[in-house]
Coordinates of C-alpha atoms in Angstrom, one line a residue:
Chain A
X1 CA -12.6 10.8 -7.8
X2 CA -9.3 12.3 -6.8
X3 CA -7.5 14.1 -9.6
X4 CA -4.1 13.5 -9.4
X5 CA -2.6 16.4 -11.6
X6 CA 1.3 15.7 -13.2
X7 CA 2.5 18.2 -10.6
X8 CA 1.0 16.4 -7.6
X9 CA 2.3 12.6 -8.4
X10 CA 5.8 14.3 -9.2
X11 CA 5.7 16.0 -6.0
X12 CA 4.5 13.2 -4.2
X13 CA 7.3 11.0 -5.7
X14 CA 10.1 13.5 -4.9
X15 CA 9.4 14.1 -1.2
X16 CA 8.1 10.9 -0.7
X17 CA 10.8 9.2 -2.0
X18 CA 13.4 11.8 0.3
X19 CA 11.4 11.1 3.2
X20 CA 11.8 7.1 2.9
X21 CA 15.7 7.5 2.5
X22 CA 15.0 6.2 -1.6
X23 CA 17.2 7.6 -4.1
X24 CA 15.8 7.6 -7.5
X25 CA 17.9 8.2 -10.5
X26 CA 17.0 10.6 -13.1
X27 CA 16.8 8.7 -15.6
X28 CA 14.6 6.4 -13.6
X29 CA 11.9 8.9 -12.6
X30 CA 9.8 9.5 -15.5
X31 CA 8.9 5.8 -15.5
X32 CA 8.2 6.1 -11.1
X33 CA 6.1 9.3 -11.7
X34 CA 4.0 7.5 -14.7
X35 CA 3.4 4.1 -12.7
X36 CA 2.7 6.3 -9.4
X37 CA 0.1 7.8 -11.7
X38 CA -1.4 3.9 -12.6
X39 CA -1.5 2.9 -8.9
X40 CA -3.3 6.8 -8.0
X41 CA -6.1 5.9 -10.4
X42 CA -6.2 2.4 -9.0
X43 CA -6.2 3.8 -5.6
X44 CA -9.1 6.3 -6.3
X45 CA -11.0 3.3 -7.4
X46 CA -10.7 2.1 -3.6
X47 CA -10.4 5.4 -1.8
X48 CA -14.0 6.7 -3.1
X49 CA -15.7 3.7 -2.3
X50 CA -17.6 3.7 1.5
X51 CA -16.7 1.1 4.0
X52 CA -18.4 0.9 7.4
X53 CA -16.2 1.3 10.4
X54 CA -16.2 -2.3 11.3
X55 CA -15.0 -3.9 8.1
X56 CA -11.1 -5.0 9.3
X57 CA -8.5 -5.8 7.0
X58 CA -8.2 -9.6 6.7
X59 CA -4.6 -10.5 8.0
X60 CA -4.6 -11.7 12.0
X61 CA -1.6 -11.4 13.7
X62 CA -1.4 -15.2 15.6
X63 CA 0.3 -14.6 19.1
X64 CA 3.3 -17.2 18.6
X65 CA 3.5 -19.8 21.6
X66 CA 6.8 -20.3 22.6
X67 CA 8.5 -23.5 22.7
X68 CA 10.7 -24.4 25.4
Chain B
X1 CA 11.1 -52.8 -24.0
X2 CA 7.7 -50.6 -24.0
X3 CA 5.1 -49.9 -25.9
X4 CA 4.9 -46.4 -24.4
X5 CA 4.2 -43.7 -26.5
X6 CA 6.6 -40.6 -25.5
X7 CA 5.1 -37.9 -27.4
X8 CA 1.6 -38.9 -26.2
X9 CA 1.9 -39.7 -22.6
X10 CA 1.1 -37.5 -19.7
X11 CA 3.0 -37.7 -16.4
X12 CA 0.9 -39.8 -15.0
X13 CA 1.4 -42.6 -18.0
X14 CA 4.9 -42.2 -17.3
X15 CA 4.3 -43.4 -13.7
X16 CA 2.2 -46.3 -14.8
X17 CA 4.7 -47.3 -16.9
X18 CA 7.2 -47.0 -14.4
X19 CA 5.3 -48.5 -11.6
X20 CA 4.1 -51.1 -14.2
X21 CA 7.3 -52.2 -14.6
X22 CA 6.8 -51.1 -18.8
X23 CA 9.7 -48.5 -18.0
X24 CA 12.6 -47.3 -16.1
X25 CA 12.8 -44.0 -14.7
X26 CA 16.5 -43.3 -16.0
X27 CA 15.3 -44.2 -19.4
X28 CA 12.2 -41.5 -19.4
X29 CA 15.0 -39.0 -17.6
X30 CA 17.1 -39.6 -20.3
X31 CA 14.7 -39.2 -22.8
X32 CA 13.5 -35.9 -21.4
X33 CA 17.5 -34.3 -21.4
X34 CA 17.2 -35.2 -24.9
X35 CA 14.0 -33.2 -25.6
X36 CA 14.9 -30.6 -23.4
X37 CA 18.2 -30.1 -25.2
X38 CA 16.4 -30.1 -28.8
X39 CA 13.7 -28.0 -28.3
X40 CA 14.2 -25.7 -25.3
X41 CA 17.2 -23.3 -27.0
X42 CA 13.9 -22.1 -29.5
X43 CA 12.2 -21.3 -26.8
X44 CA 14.0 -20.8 -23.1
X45 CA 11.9 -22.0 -21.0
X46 CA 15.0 -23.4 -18.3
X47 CA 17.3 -21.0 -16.5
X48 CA 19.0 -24.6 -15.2
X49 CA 18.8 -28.3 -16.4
X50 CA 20.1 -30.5 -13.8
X51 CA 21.4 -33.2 -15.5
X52 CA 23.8 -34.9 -12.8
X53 CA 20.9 -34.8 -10.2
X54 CA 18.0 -36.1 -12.3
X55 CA 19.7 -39.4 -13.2
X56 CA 20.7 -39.9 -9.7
X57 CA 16.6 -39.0 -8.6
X58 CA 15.7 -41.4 -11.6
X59 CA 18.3 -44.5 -10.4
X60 CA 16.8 -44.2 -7.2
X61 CA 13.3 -44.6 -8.3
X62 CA 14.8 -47.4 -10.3
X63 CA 16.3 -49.2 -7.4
X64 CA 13.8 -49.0 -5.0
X65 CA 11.4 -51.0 -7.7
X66 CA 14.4 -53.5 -8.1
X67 CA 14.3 -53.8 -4.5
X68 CA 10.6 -54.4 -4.4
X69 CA 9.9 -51.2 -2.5
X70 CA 7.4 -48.3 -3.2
X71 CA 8.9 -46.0 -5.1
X72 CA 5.9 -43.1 -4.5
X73 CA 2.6 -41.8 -6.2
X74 CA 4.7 -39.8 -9.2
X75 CA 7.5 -42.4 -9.5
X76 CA 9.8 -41.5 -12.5
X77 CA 7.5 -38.4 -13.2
X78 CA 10.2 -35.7 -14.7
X79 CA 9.4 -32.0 -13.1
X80 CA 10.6 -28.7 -13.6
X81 CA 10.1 -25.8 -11.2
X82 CA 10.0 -21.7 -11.7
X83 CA 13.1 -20.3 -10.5
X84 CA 11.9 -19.1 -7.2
X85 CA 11.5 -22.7 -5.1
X86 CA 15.0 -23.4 -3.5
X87 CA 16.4 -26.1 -4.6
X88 CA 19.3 -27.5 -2.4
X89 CA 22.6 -26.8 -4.0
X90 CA 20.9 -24.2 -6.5
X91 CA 21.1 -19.9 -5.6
X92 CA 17.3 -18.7 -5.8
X93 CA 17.3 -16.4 -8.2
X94 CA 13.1 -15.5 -8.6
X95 CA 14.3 -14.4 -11.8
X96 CA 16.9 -11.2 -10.7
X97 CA 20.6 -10.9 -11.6
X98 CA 20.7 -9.8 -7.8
X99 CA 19.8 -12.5 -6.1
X100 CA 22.3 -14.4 -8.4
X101 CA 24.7 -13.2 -5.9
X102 CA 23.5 -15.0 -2.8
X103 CA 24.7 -18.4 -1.5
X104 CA 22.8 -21.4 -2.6
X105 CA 19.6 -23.1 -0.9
X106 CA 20.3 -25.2 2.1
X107 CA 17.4 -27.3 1.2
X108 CA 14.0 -27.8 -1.2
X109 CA 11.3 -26.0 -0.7
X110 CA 8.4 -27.4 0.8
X111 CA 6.4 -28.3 -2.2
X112 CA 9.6 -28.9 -4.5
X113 CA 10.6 -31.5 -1.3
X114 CA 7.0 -33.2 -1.6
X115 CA 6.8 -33.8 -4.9
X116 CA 10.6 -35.4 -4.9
X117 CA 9.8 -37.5 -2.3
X118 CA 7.1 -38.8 -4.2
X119 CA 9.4 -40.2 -6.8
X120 CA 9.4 -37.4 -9.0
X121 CA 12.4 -36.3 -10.9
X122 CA 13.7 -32.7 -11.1
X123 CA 14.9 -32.2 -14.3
X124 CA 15.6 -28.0 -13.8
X125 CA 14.5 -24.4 -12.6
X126 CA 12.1 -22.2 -14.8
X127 CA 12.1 -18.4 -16.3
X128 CA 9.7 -15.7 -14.7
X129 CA 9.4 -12.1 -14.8
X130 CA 11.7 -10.6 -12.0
X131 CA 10.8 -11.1 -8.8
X132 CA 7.4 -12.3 -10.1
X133 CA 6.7 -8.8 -10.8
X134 CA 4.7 -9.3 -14.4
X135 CA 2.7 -11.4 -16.9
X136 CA 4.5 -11.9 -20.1
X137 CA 8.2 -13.4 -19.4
X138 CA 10.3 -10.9 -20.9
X139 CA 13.2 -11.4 -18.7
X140 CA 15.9 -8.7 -19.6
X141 CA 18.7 -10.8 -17.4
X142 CA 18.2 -13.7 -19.0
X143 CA 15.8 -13.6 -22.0
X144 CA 12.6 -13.8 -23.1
X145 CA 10.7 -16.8 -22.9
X146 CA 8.9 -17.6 -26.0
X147 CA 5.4 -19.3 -26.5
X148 CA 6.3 -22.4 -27.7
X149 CA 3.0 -22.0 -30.4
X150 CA 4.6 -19.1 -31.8
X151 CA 8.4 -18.7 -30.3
X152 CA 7.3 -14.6 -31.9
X153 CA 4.9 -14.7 -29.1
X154 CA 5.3 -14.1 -25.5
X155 CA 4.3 -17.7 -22.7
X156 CA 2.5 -15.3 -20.5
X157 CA 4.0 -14.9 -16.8
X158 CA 5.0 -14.6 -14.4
X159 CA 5.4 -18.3 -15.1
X160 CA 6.0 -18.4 -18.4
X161 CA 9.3 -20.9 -18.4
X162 CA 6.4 -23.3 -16.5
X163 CA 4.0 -22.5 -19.0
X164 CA 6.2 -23.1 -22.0
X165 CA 8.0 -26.4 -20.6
X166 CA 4.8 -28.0 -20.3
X167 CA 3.4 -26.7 -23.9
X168 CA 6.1 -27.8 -25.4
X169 CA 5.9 -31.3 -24.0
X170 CA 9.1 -31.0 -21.9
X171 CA 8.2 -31.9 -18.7
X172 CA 4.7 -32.8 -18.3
X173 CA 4.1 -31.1 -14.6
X174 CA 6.0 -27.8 -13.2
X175 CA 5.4 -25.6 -10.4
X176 CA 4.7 -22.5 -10.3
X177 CA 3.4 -19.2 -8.1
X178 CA 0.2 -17.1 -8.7
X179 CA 0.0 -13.9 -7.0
X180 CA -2.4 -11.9 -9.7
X181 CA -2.6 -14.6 -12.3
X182 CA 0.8 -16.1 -12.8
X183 CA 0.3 -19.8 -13.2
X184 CA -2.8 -19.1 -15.0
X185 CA -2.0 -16.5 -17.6
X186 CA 0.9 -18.7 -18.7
X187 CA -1.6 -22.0 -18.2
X188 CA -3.9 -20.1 -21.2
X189 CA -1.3 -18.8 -23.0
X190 CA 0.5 -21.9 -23.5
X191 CA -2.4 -24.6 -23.9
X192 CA -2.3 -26.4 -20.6
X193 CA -3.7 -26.8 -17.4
X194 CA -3.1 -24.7 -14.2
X195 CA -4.8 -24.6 -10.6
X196 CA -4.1 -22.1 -8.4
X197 CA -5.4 -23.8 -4.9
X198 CA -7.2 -21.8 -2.5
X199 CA -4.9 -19.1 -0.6
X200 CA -3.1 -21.0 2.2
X201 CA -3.7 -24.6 0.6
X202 CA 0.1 -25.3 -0.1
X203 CA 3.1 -24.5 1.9
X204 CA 5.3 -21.4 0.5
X205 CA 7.7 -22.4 2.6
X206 CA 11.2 -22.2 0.4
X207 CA 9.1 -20.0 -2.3
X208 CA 10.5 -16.5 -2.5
X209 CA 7.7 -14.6 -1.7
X210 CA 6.2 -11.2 -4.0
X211 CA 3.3 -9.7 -2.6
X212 CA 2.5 -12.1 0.7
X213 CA -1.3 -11.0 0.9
X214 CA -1.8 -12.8 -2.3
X215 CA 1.1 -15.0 -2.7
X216 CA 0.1 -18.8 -4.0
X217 CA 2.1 -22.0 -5.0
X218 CA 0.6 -24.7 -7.5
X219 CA 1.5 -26.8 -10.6
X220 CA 1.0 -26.6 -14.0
X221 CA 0.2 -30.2 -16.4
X222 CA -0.7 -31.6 -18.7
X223 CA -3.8 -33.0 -18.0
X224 CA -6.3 -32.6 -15.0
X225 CA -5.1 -35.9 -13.7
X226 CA -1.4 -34.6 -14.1
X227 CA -2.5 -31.2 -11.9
X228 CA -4.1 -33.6 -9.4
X229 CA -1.8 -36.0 -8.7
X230 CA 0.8 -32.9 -7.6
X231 CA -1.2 -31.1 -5.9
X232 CA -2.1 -34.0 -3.7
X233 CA 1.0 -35.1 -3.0
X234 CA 2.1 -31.3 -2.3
X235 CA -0.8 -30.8 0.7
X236 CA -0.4 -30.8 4.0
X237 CA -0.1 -28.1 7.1
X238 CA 3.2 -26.4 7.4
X239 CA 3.3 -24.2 10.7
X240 CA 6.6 -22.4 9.1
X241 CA 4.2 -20.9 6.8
X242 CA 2.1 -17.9 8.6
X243 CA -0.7 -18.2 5.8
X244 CA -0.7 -22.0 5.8
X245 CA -4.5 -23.2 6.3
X246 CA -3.5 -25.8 8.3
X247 CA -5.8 -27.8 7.0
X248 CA -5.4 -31.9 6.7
X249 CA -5.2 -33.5 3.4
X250 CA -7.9 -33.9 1.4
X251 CA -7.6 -36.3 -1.9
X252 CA -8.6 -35.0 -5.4
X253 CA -7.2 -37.3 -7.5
X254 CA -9.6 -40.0 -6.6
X255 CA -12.3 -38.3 -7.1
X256 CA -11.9 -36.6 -10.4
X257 CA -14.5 -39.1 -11.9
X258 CA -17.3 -38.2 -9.8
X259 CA -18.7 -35.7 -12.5
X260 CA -20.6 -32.8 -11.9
X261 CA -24.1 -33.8 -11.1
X262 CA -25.2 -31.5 -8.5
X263 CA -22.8 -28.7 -8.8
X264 CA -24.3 -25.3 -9.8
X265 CA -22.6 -23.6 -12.6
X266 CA -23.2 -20.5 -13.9
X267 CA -20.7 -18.2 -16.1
X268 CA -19.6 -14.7 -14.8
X269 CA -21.0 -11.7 -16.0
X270 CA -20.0 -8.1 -15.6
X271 CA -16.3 -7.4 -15.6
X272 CA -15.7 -10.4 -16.9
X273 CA -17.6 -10.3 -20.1
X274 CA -16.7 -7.1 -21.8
X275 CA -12.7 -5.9 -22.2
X276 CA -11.4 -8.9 -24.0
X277 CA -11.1 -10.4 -27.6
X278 CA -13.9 -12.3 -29.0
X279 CA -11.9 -15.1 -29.0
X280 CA -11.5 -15.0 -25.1
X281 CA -15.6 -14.9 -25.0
X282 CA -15.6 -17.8 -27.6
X283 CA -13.6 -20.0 -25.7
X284 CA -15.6 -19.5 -22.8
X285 CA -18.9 -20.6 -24.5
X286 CA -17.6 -23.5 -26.0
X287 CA -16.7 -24.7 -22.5
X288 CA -20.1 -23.2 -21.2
X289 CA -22.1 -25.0 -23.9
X290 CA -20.0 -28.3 -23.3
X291 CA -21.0 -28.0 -19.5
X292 CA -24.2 -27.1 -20.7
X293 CA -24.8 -24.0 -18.6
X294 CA -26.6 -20.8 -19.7
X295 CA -26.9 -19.5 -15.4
X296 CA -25.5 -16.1 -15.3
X297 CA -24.3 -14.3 -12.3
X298 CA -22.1 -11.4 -11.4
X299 CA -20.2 -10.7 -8.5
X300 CA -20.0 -6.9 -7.6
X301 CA -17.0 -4.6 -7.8
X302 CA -14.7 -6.9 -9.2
X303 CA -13.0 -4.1 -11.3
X304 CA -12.4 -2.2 -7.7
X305 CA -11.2 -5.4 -6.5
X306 CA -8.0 -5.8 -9.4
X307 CA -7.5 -1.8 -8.5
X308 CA -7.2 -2.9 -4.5
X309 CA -4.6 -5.7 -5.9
X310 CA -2.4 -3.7 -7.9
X311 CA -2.3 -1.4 -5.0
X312 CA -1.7 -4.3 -2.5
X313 CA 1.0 -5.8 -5.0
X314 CA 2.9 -2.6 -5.3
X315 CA 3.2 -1.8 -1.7
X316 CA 4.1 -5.1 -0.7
X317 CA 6.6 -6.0 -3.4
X318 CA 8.6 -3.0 -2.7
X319 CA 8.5 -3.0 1.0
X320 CA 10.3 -6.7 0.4
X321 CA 12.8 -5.7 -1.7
X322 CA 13.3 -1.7 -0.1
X323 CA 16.9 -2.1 0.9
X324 CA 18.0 -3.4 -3.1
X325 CA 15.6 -0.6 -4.8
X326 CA 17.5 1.8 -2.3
X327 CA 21.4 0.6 -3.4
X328 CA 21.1 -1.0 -6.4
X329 CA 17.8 0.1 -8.4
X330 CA 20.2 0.1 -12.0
X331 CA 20.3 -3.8 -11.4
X332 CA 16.5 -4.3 -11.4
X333 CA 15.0 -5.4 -14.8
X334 CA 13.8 -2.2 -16.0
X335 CA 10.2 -3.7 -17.0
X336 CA 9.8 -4.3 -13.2
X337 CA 12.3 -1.3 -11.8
X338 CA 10.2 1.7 -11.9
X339 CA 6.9 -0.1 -10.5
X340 CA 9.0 -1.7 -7.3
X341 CA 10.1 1.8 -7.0
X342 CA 7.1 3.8 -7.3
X343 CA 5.3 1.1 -5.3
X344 CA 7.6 2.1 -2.1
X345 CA 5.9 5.4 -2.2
X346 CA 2.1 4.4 -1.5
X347 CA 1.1 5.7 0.8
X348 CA 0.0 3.7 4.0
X349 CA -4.0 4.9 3.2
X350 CA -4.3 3.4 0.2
X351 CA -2.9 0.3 1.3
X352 CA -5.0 -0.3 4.3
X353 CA -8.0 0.5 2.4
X354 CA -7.3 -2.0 -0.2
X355 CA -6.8 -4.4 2.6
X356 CA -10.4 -3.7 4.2
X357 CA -12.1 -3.1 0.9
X358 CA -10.8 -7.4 0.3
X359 CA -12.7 -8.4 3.5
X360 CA -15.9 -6.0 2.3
X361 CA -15.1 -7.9 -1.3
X362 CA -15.0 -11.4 0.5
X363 CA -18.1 -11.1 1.6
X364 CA -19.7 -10.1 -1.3
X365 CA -18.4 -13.3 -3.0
X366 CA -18.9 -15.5 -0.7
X367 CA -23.0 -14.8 -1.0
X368 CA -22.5 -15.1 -4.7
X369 CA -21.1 -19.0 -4.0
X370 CA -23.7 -19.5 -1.8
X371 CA -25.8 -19.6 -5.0
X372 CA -23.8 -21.3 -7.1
X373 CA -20.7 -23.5 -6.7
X374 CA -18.8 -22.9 -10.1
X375 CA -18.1 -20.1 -11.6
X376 CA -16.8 -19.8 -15.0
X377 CA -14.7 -17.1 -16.9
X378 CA -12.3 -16.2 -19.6
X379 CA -8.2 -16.4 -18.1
X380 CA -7.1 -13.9 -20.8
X381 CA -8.4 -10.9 -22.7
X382 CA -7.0 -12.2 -25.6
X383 CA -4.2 -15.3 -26.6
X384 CA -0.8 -14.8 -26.6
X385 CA 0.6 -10.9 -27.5
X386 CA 4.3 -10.3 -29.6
X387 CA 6.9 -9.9 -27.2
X388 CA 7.7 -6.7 -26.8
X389 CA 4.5 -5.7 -27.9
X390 CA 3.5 -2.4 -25.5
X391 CA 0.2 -2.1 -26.7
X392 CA -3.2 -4.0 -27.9
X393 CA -6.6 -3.3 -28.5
X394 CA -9.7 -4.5 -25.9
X395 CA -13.2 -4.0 -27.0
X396 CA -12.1 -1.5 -29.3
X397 CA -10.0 0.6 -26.7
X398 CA -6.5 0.5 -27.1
X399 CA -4.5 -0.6 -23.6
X400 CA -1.3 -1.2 -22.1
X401 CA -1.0 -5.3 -23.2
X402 CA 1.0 -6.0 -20.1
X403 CA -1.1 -5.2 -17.1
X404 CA -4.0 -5.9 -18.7
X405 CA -3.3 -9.6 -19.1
X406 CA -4.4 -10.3 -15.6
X407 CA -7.8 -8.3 -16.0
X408 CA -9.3 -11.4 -15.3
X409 CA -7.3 -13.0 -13.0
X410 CA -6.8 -10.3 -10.4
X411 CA -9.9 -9.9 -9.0
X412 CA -10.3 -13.6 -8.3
X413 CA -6.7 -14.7 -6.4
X414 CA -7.1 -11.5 -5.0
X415 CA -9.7 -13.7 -1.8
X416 CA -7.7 -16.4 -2.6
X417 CA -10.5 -18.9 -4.4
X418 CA -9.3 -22.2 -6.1
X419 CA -9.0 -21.8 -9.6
X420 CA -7.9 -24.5 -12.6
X421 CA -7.4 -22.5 -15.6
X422 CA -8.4 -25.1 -18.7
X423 CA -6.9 -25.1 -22.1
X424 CA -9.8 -25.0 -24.6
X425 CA -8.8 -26.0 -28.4
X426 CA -9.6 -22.9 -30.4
X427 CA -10.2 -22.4 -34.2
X428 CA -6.8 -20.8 -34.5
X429 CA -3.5 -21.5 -33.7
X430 CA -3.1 -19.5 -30.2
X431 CA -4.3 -21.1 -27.0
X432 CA -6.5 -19.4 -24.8
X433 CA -7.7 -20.6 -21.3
X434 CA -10.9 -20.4 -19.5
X435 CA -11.0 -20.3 -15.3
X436 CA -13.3 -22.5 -13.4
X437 CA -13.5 -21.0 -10.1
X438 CA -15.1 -22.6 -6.3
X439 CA -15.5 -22.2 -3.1
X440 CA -12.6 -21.5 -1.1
X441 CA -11.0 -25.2 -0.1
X442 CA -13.1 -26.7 -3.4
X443 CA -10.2 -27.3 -5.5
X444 CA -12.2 -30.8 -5.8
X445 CA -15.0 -29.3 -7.7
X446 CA -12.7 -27.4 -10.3
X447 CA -10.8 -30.3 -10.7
X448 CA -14.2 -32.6 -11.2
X449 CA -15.7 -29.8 -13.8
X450 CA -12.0 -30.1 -15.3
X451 CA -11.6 -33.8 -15.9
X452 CA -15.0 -33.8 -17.6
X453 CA -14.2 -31.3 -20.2
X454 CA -11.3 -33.0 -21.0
X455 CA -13.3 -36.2 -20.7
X456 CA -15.7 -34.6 -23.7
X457 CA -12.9 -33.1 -25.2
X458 CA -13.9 -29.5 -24.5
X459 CA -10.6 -28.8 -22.9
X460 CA -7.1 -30.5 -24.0
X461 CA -3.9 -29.8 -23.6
X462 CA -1.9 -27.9 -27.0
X463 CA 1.1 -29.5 -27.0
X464 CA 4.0 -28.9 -29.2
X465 CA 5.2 -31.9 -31.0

């Protein structure tokens, strides 16, 4: 499993956040970096486990017809 | 003029009065404001009564029988609805001060517009967590709403005003969304019925949406019959809706008294039979041994499968409401605030690979059901938690009580399988449900295996007063 130190989900968090235009307040970031740190374990749970190359993700994109 | 007993009638016995001619549907509305207005400061289950509205949807319902006409399968049936369905005239609000901001509804929402046009009686919106984003109610904009067993406990959520009007007997049907667990949770924790339908059964039309993957609509009642009768009337293909089945009605109500003979049961093992109180586990044989099943089976991965959800959730909750989070993230309710934000920030791997893991997981279910047709497990780890109460013990490890009230619920909507969540009465005086779960587009067999345990007694509505 991943290990996602303290360091690394604060980091993540701060550049992420810059990169996707998404101020976060400072008062508001200890609670982001702690629930980044719930979803990273959840995450790891999916990331470690195998998948064959031909398991798709469920959603189909329907080609609309178009009404006159 | 009737014989009707209020306190003891579900909706439908409210219809057959009013169809019967043994009651008027003003008189029921009226009687419903009242109880409403007693009992629903204690516990704030309503963000909006609509007084004015339901007496004119009541008079109608009225006249038409004066005039000899049909006045629908839920005549006179009062209704409440969570406060994300639009209702025409009303703002949306899905439980944020933000959205308090925007310009009313143009019209019902699909579901909300079905159930009216069936004759039944909208009597007000419903309290959720913010933007469905929770299990427990705690609403800091406009209150906590309380479990009408214990107004010091929370009615579960996201929900929990739909929940807590229907346990405390003020409307006996409300509607409601699931996306991880939120009309069950609240179902349990208030002692009555919910049914999540399969994923794509019901229109969201009009429904603000949360995480749209995993989004469902469906009612909560007070008896099976109650459930069924809504969600018939609330079927039906809606080509607006991109995850609408599009499949054509097909009729519960008629056959809740078919029984179970033939269907395979068999109670869930694995994930769902360790982390919870022994009350949860309790409930769940005494529903078992009513049903007379002692099949076990397991389906694989399921705690991967709530992970893949929360991750799923996250992503797509914040993606919807990315341009708010970005201007105005001080006006969120800080017990949702900090997970929209830090669910903008997943990255796009993990996302994707909870989206292929659910067909991998689909799979794995579907040759579990292939086996059986019923599947049986607790709703909630444990009944209703204190509001504001951060932490509680599972199994003897202490957790986080919020998230870990849909341990059981995740991994189930999460491919979208039909689910009625049944009240069973317990030795003590906290309600706790137990989920009978099918084959996707066999909301007939839960129902079925529903109406017989309230039949035997095994499962009954807790209702207050």
């Amino acid at each position: 499993m991943i290990d996602h130190s303290s360091s690394d989900l604060e980091a993540h968090v701060d550049a992420a956040a810059k990169v996707i235009g998404l101020p976060i307040a400072p008062a508001h970031r200890p609670g982001v970096v702690l629930y980044m740190g719930v979803l990273a374990a959840a995450a790891a749970l999916v990331m470690e486990f195998p998948l064959a190359e031909e398991v798709e993700a469920a959603p189909v994109f329907a080609p609309a017809p178009i009404q006159p | 003029m009737s014989a009707l007993d209020y306190a003891a009638a579900d909706g439908t016995a409210l219809v057959e009065a009013v169809r019967g001619g043994r009651a008027r549907a003003r008189e029921i509305c009226e009687r419903t404001l009242a109880r409403i207005a007693a009992r629903d400061p204690a516990i704030n289950a309503f963000t909006r009564v609509l007084t004015e509205q339901a007496r004119a949807d009541a008079d109608r319902v009225d006249a038409t029988i004066a005039a000899g006409g049909d006045p629908g399968p839920l005549a006179g049936m009062p209704f409440a609805v969570k406060n994300l369905f639009d209702v025409a005239g009303l703002t949306t609000l899905a439980g944020s001060k933000i959205n308090a901001s925007r310009p009313p509804a143009a019209r019902d929402a699909f579901t909300v517009a079905a159930i009216r046009r069936a004759g039944g009686v909208l009597m007000g919106t419903l309290n959720m967590d913010e933007y469905a984003y929770g299990f427990t109610t705690e609403n800091s904009h406009y209150g906590p709403t309380r479990n009408p067993h214990d107004p010091t406990r929370v009615a579960g959520g996201s929900s929990g005003g739909s929940g807590a009007a229907v346990g405390a007997g003020l409307v006996p049907v409300a509607l409601a969304s699931d996306t991880n667990g939120s009309i069950r949770v609240p179902a349990a924790l208030c002692g009555v019925f919910g049914l999540k339908p399969t994923y794509g059964r019901l229109s969201r039309t009009g429904s603000a949406l949360f995480a749209a993957s995993l989004d469902h609509v469906g009612p909560l009642g007070r008896s099976v019959r109650d459930v069924a009768a809504a969600y018939d009337v609330m079927q039906g293909s809606d080509p607006v809706d991109p995850a609408s089945a599009g499949r054509p009605v097909e009729a519960c109500l008629p056959r809740l008294g078919e029984g179970i003979g033939g269907l395979r049961i068999a109670v869930l093992d694995g994930h769902f039979a360790k982390g919870g109180q022994p009350e949860a586990f309790a409930a769940l044989a005494q529903v078992a041994a009513a049903l007379g099943v002692s099949r076990r089976t397991t389906i694989p991965e399921a705690a991967r499968a709530r992970a893949a959800a929360m991750v799923i959730t996250a992503a797509e909750g914040a993606t919807l409401h990315l341009a708010d989070l970005r201007t105005r993230a001080a006006d969120f309710d800080p017990l949702t605030r900090d997970r929209f934000l830090a669910g903008a920030l997943v990255p796009t791997a993990w996302y994707l690979q909870a989206q292929r893991f659910r067909s991998w997981y689909r799979a794995q279910v579907a040759a579990v059901l292939r086996e059986v047709d019923v599947l049986l497990a607790p709703t909630t780890p444990c009944p209703a938690p204190r509001i504001g109460q951060e932490r509680m013990t599972l199994d003897g490890v202490e957790v986080l009580t919020r998230p870990n009230l849909g341990v059981f619920t995740q991994p189930l909507s999460f491919i979208g399988l039909p689910i009625l969540s049944v009240p069973v009465p317990t030795a003590g005086a906290l309600s706790l449900g137990v989920q009978i779960i099918a084959a996707p587009f066999r909301e007939d067999q839960v129902l079925r295996v529903g109406a017989l345990l309230e039949a035997k007694g095994a499962a009954a509505a807790a209702i207050v007063g």
